[in-house]
mmCIF file of C-alpha atoms in Angstrom:
data_model
loop_
_atom_site.group_PDB
_atom_site.id
_atom_site.type_symbol
_atom_site.label_atom_id
_atom_site.label_comp_id
_atom_site.label_asym_id
_atom_site.label_seq_id
_atom_site.Cartn_x
_atom_site.Cartn_y
_atom_site.Cartn_z
ATOM 1 C CA MET G 25 21.982 -15.736 -113.219
ATOM 2 C CA ASN G 26 21.930 -16.223 -109.430
ATOM 3 C CA GLU G 27 18.560 -17.714 -108.466
ATOM 4 C CA THR G 28 19.178 -18.043 -104.718
ATOM 5 C CA PRO G 29 16.012 -16.817 -102.913
ATOM 6 C CA VAL G 30 16.453 -13.440 -101.282
ATOM 7 C CA SER G 31 15.136 -12.957 -97.744
ATOM 8 C CA LEU G 32 12.810 -9.990 -97.244
ATOM 9 C CA ASP G 33 14.066 -9.841 -93.661
ATOM 10 C CA ASP G 34 17.628 -9.419 -94.938
ATOM 11 C CA LEU G 35 16.488 -6.753 -97.396
ATOM 12 C CA GLU G 36 14.840 -4.827 -94.570
ATOM 13 C CA VAL G 37 18.012 -5.086 -92.473
ATOM 14 C CA PHE G 38 20.045 -3.965 -95.496
ATOM 15 C CA ALA G 39 17.818 -0.882 -95.803
ATOM 16 C CA ILE G 40 18.542 -0.035 -92.148
ATOM 17 C CA VAL G 41 22.310 -0.560 -92.592
ATOM 18 C CA ALA G 42 22.192 1.599 -95.731
ATOM 19 C CA GLN G 43 20.476 4.425 -93.820
ATOM 20 C CA SER G 44 22.771 4.078 -90.795
ATOM 21 C CA ALA G 45 26.031 3.948 -92.808
ATOM 22 C CA SER G 46 27.580 1.701 -90.154
ATOM 23 C CA LEU G 47 26.959 -1.670 -88.541
ATOM 24 C CA SER G 48 27.188 -0.146 -85.069
ATOM 25 C CA ALA G 49 24.332 2.269 -85.731
ATOM 26 C CA ALA G 50 22.314 -0.510 -87.379
ATOM 27 C CA HIS G 51 22.956 -2.699 -84.319
ATOM 28 C CA ARG G 52 21.556 0.003 -82.043
ATOM 29 C CA ALA G 53 18.482 0.321 -84.242
ATOM 30 C CA THR G 54 17.804 -3.408 -84.672
ATOM 31 C CA ARG G 55 19.463 -4.973 -81.587
ATOM 32 C CA ILE G 56 20.927 -7.593 -83.945
ATOM 33 C CA PRO G 57 24.459 -8.600 -82.821
ATOM 34 C CA LEU G 58 27.235 -7.100 -84.930
ATOM 35 C CA PRO G 59 28.657 -10.474 -86.105
ATOM 36 C CA THR G 60 25.164 -11.549 -87.189
ATOM 37 C CA LEU G 61 24.644 -8.295 -89.095
ATOM 38 C CA SER G 62 27.950 -8.754 -90.894
ATOM 39 C CA ARG G 63 27.141 -12.366 -91.844
ATOM 40 C CA ARG G 64 23.647 -11.446 -93.073
ATOM 41 C CA MET G 65 24.938 -8.632 -95.282
ATOM 42 C CA ALA G 66 27.623 -10.925 -96.738
ATOM 43 C CA SER G 67 24.977 -13.617 -97.345
ATOM 44 C CA LEU G 68 22.710 -11.072 -99.064
ATOM 45 C CA GLU G 69 25.530 -10.066 -101.388
ATOM 46 C CA ARG G 70 26.129 -13.709 -102.282
ATOM 47 C CA SER G 71 22.409 -14.277 -102.898
ATOM 48 C CA LEU G 72 22.192 -11.244 -105.184
ATOM 49 C CA GLY G 73 25.546 -11.767 -106.846
ATOM 50 C CA ARG G 74 26.300 -8.065 -106.320
ATOM 51 C CA THR G 75 28.684 -6.099 -104.100
ATOM 52 C CA LEU G 76 26.561 -3.748 -102.019
ATOM 53 C CA PHE G 77 29.137 -2.243 -99.653
ATOM 54 C CA GLN G 78 32.619 -0.816 -99.684
ATOM 55 C CA ARG G 79 33.844 -1.897 -96.275
ATOM 56 C CA GLY G 80 36.362 0.316 -94.551
ATOM 57 C CA PRO G 81 37.392 1.861 -91.214
ATOM 58 C CA ASN G 82 34.787 4.630 -91.618
ATOM 59 C CA GLY G 83 31.839 2.264 -91.978
ATOM 60 C CA TYR G 84 29.846 0.562 -94.683
ATOM 61 C CA ALA G 85 29.743 2.847 -97.736
ATOM 62 C CA LEU G 86 27.264 1.865 -100.433
ATOM 63 C CA THR G 87 28.477 0.877 -103.877
ATOM 64 C CA ALA G 88 26.521 1.976 -106.954
ATOM 65 C CA ASP G 89 24.600 -1.337 -106.762
ATOM 66 C CA GLY G 90 23.993 -0.749 -103.056
ATOM 67 C CA ARG G 91 22.548 2.710 -103.663
ATOM 68 C CA SER G 92 20.375 1.364 -106.456
ATOM 69 C CA LEU G 93 19.008 -1.416 -104.232
ATOM 70 C CA ALA G 94 18.406 1.002 -101.345
ATOM 71 C CA ASN G 95 16.292 3.160 -103.664
ATOM 72 C CA GLU G 96 14.267 0.101 -104.677
ATOM 73 C CA LEU G 97 13.526 -0.640 -101.017
ATOM 74 C CA VAL G 98 12.045 2.758 -100.153
ATOM 75 C CA GLY G 99 8.973 2.119 -98.024
ATOM 76 C CA LEU G 100 9.750 -1.556 -97.263
ATOM 77 C CA THR G 101 10.038 -1.022 -93.505
ATOM 78 C CA ASP G 102 6.822 0.973 -93.512
ATOM 79 C CA THR G 103 5.071 -1.762 -95.496
ATOM 80 C CA ARG G 104 6.174 -4.396 -92.982
ATOM 81 C CA HIS G 105 4.979 -2.137 -90.166
ATOM 82 C CA ARG G 106 1.577 -1.693 -91.837
ATOM 83 C CA VAL G 107 1.226 -5.447 -92.379
ATOM 84 C CA ALA G 108 1.937 -5.974 -88.672
ATOM 85 C CA ARG G 109 -0.800 -3.461 -87.888
ATOM 86 C CA TRP G 110 -3.185 -5.245 -90.225
ATOM 87 C CA GLN G 111 -2.485 -8.534 -88.453
ATOM 88 C CA ALA G 112 -3.311 -7.022 -85.086
ATOM 89 C CA SER G 113 -6.891 -7.293 -83.930
ATOM 90 C CA GLN G 114 -9.143 -4.284 -84.369
ATOM 91 C CA SER G 115 -9.403 -3.931 -80.614
ATOM 92 C CA ALA G 116 -5.639 -3.708 -80.149
ATOM 93 C CA ARG G 117 -3.903 -0.369 -79.753
ATOM 94 C CA LEU G 118 -1.609 0.219 -82.715
ATOM 95 C CA SER G 119 1.934 1.400 -82.107
ATOM 96 C CA VAL G 120 3.131 4.746 -83.419
ATOM 97 C CA ARG G 121 6.899 5.101 -83.819
ATOM 98 C CA ILE G 122 8.212 8.302 -82.241
ATOM 99 C CA THR G 123 11.755 9.608 -82.563
ATOM 100 C CA ALA G 124 12.919 12.522 -80.412
ATOM 101 C CA GLY G 125 15.817 13.626 -78.271
ATOM 102 C CA PHE G 126 16.300 12.145 -74.820
ATOM 103 C CA TRP G 127 14.616 14.912 -72.808
ATOM 104 C CA THR G 128 11.662 15.266 -75.174
ATOM 105 C CA SER G 129 11.155 11.501 -75.159
ATOM 106 C CA ARG G 130 11.310 11.498 -71.359
ATOM 107 C CA CYS G 131 8.779 14.338 -71.173
ATOM 108 C CA LEU G 132 6.378 12.527 -73.493
ATOM 109 C CA ALA G 133 6.816 9.221 -71.655
ATOM 110 C CA GLN G 134 5.844 10.906 -68.398
ATOM 111 C CA ALA G 135 3.010 12.971 -69.864
ATOM 112 C CA LEU G 136 1.313 10.301 -71.991
ATOM 113 C CA LEU G 137 -0.727 8.846 -69.162
ATOM 114 C CA PRO G 138 -2.700 5.647 -69.839
ATOM 115 C CA LYS G 139 -6.097 6.258 -71.431
ATOM 116 C CA ALA G 140 -8.723 3.604 -71.970
ATOM 117 C CA ASP G 141 -9.942 5.211 -75.190
ATOM 118 C CA ARG G 142 -6.524 5.837 -76.786
ATOM 119 C CA ILE G 143 -6.305 4.058 -80.164
ATOM 120 C CA TRP G 144 -2.493 4.140 -80.300
ATOM 121 C CA GLN G 145 0.444 3.299 -78.091
ATOM 122 C CA PRO G 146 3.876 4.984 -78.163
ATOM 123 C CA ARG G 147 6.862 3.116 -79.515
ATOM 124 C CA PHE G 148 9.980 5.216 -78.991
ATOM 125 C CA VAL G 149 12.659 4.765 -81.645
ATOM 126 C CA PRO G 150 16.299 5.681 -80.831
ATOM 127 C CA ALA G 151 17.113 9.165 -82.076
ATOM 128 C CA ASN G 152 20.848 8.427 -82.376
ATOM 129 C CA THR G 153 20.299 6.428 -85.565
ATOM 130 C CA ARG G 154 20.174 8.118 -88.960
ATOM 131 C CA LEU G 155 16.455 7.640 -89.442
ATOM 132 C CA ASP G 156 15.050 8.786 -92.765
ATOM 133 C CA MET G 157 11.594 10.197 -92.054
ATOM 134 C CA ALA G 158 10.890 10.462 -95.782
ATOM 135 C CA ARG G 159 11.347 6.684 -96.008
ATOM 136 C CA ARG G 160 9.159 6.258 -92.934
ATOM 137 C CA GLY G 161 11.820 5.109 -90.507
ATOM 138 C CA ALA G 162 9.446 6.546 -87.884
ATOM 139 C CA ASP G 163 5.871 7.842 -87.861
ATOM 140 C CA VAL G 164 6.430 11.037 -85.861
ATOM 141 C CA GLY G 165 9.650 12.947 -85.270
ATOM 142 C CA ILE G 166 10.511 15.920 -83.072
ATOM 143 C CA ARG G 167 13.337 17.956 -84.599
ATOM 144 C CA ASN G 168 15.242 21.189 -83.928
ATOM 145 C CA ALA G 169 14.717 22.513 -87.450
ATOM 146 C CA PRO G 170 12.073 22.219 -90.175
ATOM 147 C CA PRO G 171 12.616 19.392 -92.670
ATOM 148 C CA ASP G 172 13.770 20.116 -96.207
ATOM 149 C CA HIS G 173 12.085 17.114 -97.835
ATOM 150 C CA ALA G 174 8.957 17.743 -99.883
ATOM 151 C CA TRP G 175 7.262 14.573 -98.631
ATOM 152 C CA LEU G 176 7.462 15.614 -94.994
ATOM 153 C CA ALA G 177 4.715 17.566 -93.254
ATOM 154 C CA ARG G 178 5.791 19.828 -90.442
ATOM 155 C CA GLN G 179 4.267 21.817 -87.588
ATOM 156 C CA GLN G 180 6.185 24.251 -85.437
ATOM 157 C CA LEU G 181 5.958 23.641 -81.700
ATOM 158 C CA SER G 182 6.856 25.851 -78.760
ATOM 159 C CA SER G 183 10.502 26.912 -78.799
ATOM 160 C CA VAL G 184 12.815 25.136 -76.361
ATOM 161 C CA GLN G 185 14.704 27.056 -73.671
ATOM 162 C CA PHE G 186 17.475 25.889 -71.359
ATOM 163 C CA ALA G 187 18.544 26.987 -67.883
ATOM 164 C CA ILE G 188 20.796 25.871 -65.025
ATOM 165 C CA TYR G 189 19.218 23.794 -62.244
ATOM 166 C CA GLY G 190 20.615 22.613 -58.943
ATOM 167 C CA MET G 191 20.125 22.018 -55.248
ATOM 168 C CA HIS G 192 20.430 24.914 -52.809
ATOM 169 C CA GLY G 193 24.053 25.601 -51.909
ATOM 170 C CA VAL G 194 25.501 23.221 -54.517
ATOM 171 C CA SER G 195 28.153 24.590 -56.880
ATOM 172 C CA GLY G 196 29.966 23.141 -59.847
ATOM 173 C CA PHE G 197 28.353 21.196 -62.653
ATOM 174 C CA VAL G 198 27.449 17.732 -63.859
ATOM 175 C CA ALA G 199 28.072 17.149 -67.564
ATOM 176 C CA SER G 200 27.696 14.527 -70.249
ATOM 177 C CA GLN G 201 29.591 14.288 -73.535
ATOM 178 C CA ALA G 202 30.054 17.538 -75.461
ATOM 179 C CA ASP G 203 28.073 16.262 -78.428
ATOM 180 C CA VAL G 204 24.908 18.389 -78.105
ATOM 181 C CA PRO G 205 24.653 22.211 -77.954
ATOM 182 C CA SER G 206 23.783 22.386 -74.238
ATOM 183 C CA GLN G 207 26.858 20.373 -73.255
ATOM 184 C CA ILE G 208 29.128 22.182 -75.716
ATOM 185 C CA TRP G 209 27.997 25.459 -74.111
ATOM 186 C CA LEU G 210 28.637 24.067 -70.629
ATOM 187 C CA TYR G 211 32.186 22.977 -71.479
ATOM 188 C CA GLU G 212 32.896 26.316 -73.177
ATOM 189 C CA HIS G 213 31.783 28.364 -70.153
ATOM 190 C CA PHE G 214 32.356 26.149 -67.086
ATOM 191 C CA SER G 215 34.918 23.483 -68.032
ATOM 192 C CA ASP G 216 36.907 24.144 -64.835
ATOM 193 C CA ASP G 217 33.792 23.731 -62.662
ATOM 194 C CA ILE G 218 32.646 20.305 -63.886
ATOM 195 C CA ARG G 219 32.605 18.007 -60.840
ATOM 196 C CA ALA G 220 31.076 14.819 -62.259
ATOM 197 C CA THR G 221 30.354 13.345 -65.693
ATOM 198 C CA ALA G 222 28.277 10.530 -67.167
ATOM 199 C CA ASN G 223 27.554 9.432 -70.715
ATOM 200 C CA ASP G 224 23.846 8.960 -70.060
ATOM 201 C CA PRO G 225 21.718 12.129 -69.532
ATOM 202 C CA ARG G 226 19.531 10.291 -67.017
ATOM 203 C CA LEU G 227 22.613 9.509 -64.908
ATOM 204 C CA CYS G 228 23.621 13.177 -65.083
ATOM 205 C CA LEU G 229 20.233 14.097 -63.635
ATOM 206 C CA ASP G 230 20.674 11.464 -60.928
ATOM 207 C CA LEU G 231 24.059 12.992 -60.043
ATOM 208 C CA ALA G 232 22.579 16.495 -59.890
ATOM 209 C CA GLU G 233 19.715 15.290 -57.691
ATOM 210 C CA ALA G 234 22.282 13.675 -55.402
ATOM 211 C CA GLY G 235 24.057 17.034 -55.003
ATOM 212 C CA HIS G 236 27.174 16.426 -57.126
ATOM 213 C CA GLY G 237 26.648 19.615 -59.131
ATOM 214 C CA GLN G 238 24.278 21.761 -61.140
ATOM 215 C CA ILE G 239 22.929 20.689 -64.517
ATOM 216 C CA VAL G 240 21.802 22.375 -67.743
ATOM 217 C CA LEU G 241 18.300 21.217 -68.666
ATOM 218 C CA PRO G 242 15.458 22.196 -70.985
ATOM 219 C CA THR G 243 13.067 24.304 -68.949
ATOM 220 C CA PHE G 244 10.186 21.965 -69.821
ATOM 221 C CA VAL G 245 12.092 19.318 -67.853
ATOM 222 C CA GLY G 246 13.739 21.319 -65.088
ATOM 223 C CA ASP G 247 10.724 23.418 -64.122
ATOM 224 C CA ARG G 248 8.746 20.239 -63.375
ATOM 225 C CA LEU G 249 11.337 18.817 -61.002
ATOM 226 C CA THR G 250 10.690 19.007 -57.283
ATOM 227 C CA THR G 251 14.279 18.055 -56.416
ATOM 228 C CA LEU G 252 16.081 20.897 -58.224
ATOM 229 C CA ALA G 253 15.465 24.642 -58.509
ATOM 230 C CA ARG G 254 16.187 26.931 -61.446
ATOM 231 C CA ARG G 255 19.483 28.750 -60.813
ATOM 232 C CA SER G 256 19.641 30.981 -63.903
ATOM 233 C CA GLU G 257 17.608 32.847 -66.458
ATOM 234 C CA PRO G 258 17.023 31.033 -69.756
ATOM 235 C CA ILE G 259 20.287 30.761 -71.692
ATOM 236 C CA ALA G 260 19.739 32.773 -74.876
ATOM 237 C CA GLU G 261 22.447 30.949 -76.884
ATOM 238 C CA LEU G 262 20.719 27.591 -76.373
ATOM 239 C CA GLN G 263 17.152 28.514 -77.311
ATOM 240 C CA HIS G 264 16.033 26.720 -80.469
ATOM 241 C CA GLU G 265 12.974 25.923 -82.531
ATOM 242 C CA SER G 266 11.059 22.671 -82.221
ATOM 243 C CA TRP G 267 9.207 20.990 -85.083
ATOM 244 C CA LEU G 268 6.936 17.986 -85.313
ATOM 245 C CA VAL G 269 7.591 16.071 -88.529
ATOM 246 C CA ALA G 270 5.574 13.301 -90.191
ATOM 247 C CA HIS G 271 5.245 11.786 -93.651
ATOM 248 C CA GLN G 272 2.644 13.558 -95.800
ATOM 249 C CA ASP G 273 0.693 10.340 -96.373
ATOM 250 C CA GLY G 274 1.361 8.533 -93.093
ATOM 251 C CA ARG G 275 0.031 11.425 -90.999
ATOM 252 C CA HIS G 276 -3.491 10.589 -92.186
ATOM 253 C CA ASP G 277 -3.346 7.097 -90.653
ATOM 254 C CA PRO G 278 -5.849 7.396 -87.727
ATOM 255 C CA PRO G 279 -3.441 6.195 -84.988
ATOM 256 C CA VAL G 280 -0.713 8.557 -86.273
ATOM 257 C CA ARG G 281 -3.168 11.453 -86.522
ATOM 258 C CA ALA G 282 -4.311 10.806 -82.951
ATOM 259 C CA ALA G 283 -0.702 10.644 -81.748
ATOM 260 C CA ILE G 284 0.172 13.915 -83.505
ATOM 261 C CA ASP G 285 -2.799 15.717 -81.945
ATOM 262 C CA GLU G 286 -1.905 14.464 -78.469
ATOM 263 C CA ILE G 287 1.799 15.285 -78.797
ATOM 264 C CA VAL G 288 1.093 18.785 -80.087
ATOM 265 C CA ALA G 289 -1.261 19.370 -77.153
ATOM 266 C CA LEU G 290 1.497 18.329 -74.743
ATOM 267 C CA LEU G 291 4.441 20.164 -76.317
ATOM 268 C CA GLY G 292 2.527 23.265 -77.386
ATOM 269 C CA ARG G 293 2.172 25.132 -80.645
ATOM 270 C CA SER G 294 4.452 27.945 -81.677
#
């Protein structure tokens, strides 16, 4: 029997790698360098005497032992997060992990003005990782569809609309990668009119504000801009639902409850 002590830190990282299904996604979530992640997972396997991953060109697939261990670690990240909260002084504001798309996160970051009596502080978690809300990879999530997990509470928010925005007299478009519905729609309808591109949505907005082209934005973003004007009616094909999601139990934590109430007030109820 292998009696090498197992690091709880490595187990927590393993849980993130297991959820992400790739080292690259786990790197984005943890900011741990890829070589270090690889060494730590190999060391964990040696400590446990089990093979946890099937390594291949498509990522880190879990073996049967890996899936079994991942199930045993459900809630570990949340437990560590709660211990960190417990260690904080009672006067400190406790962080609430929020995961949302880029534009929703930007809207919340701008709207959540400092308040002396706020008992929580926002901690934005990247939405491009495969976070498992049921396993409490985040406290609050904003999603385009209701969750299908029984342990997740949900509340429908105002639906999201999109429109074209631009400076007066500017034609053509600015686009990012065609990996979200708004950009897929743009490439399908105006591929010949795209004048500038950028991988980062914030850079696309910078390009539009500099006059390089028009941009497709959620109306809750574009209508608040003073630099760009709406150039179209809402695009019916891009309208979608918006849902706030939280764990059934975690939503009763006072900082999380306060965060949910404030976010719902900002984003609106359906």
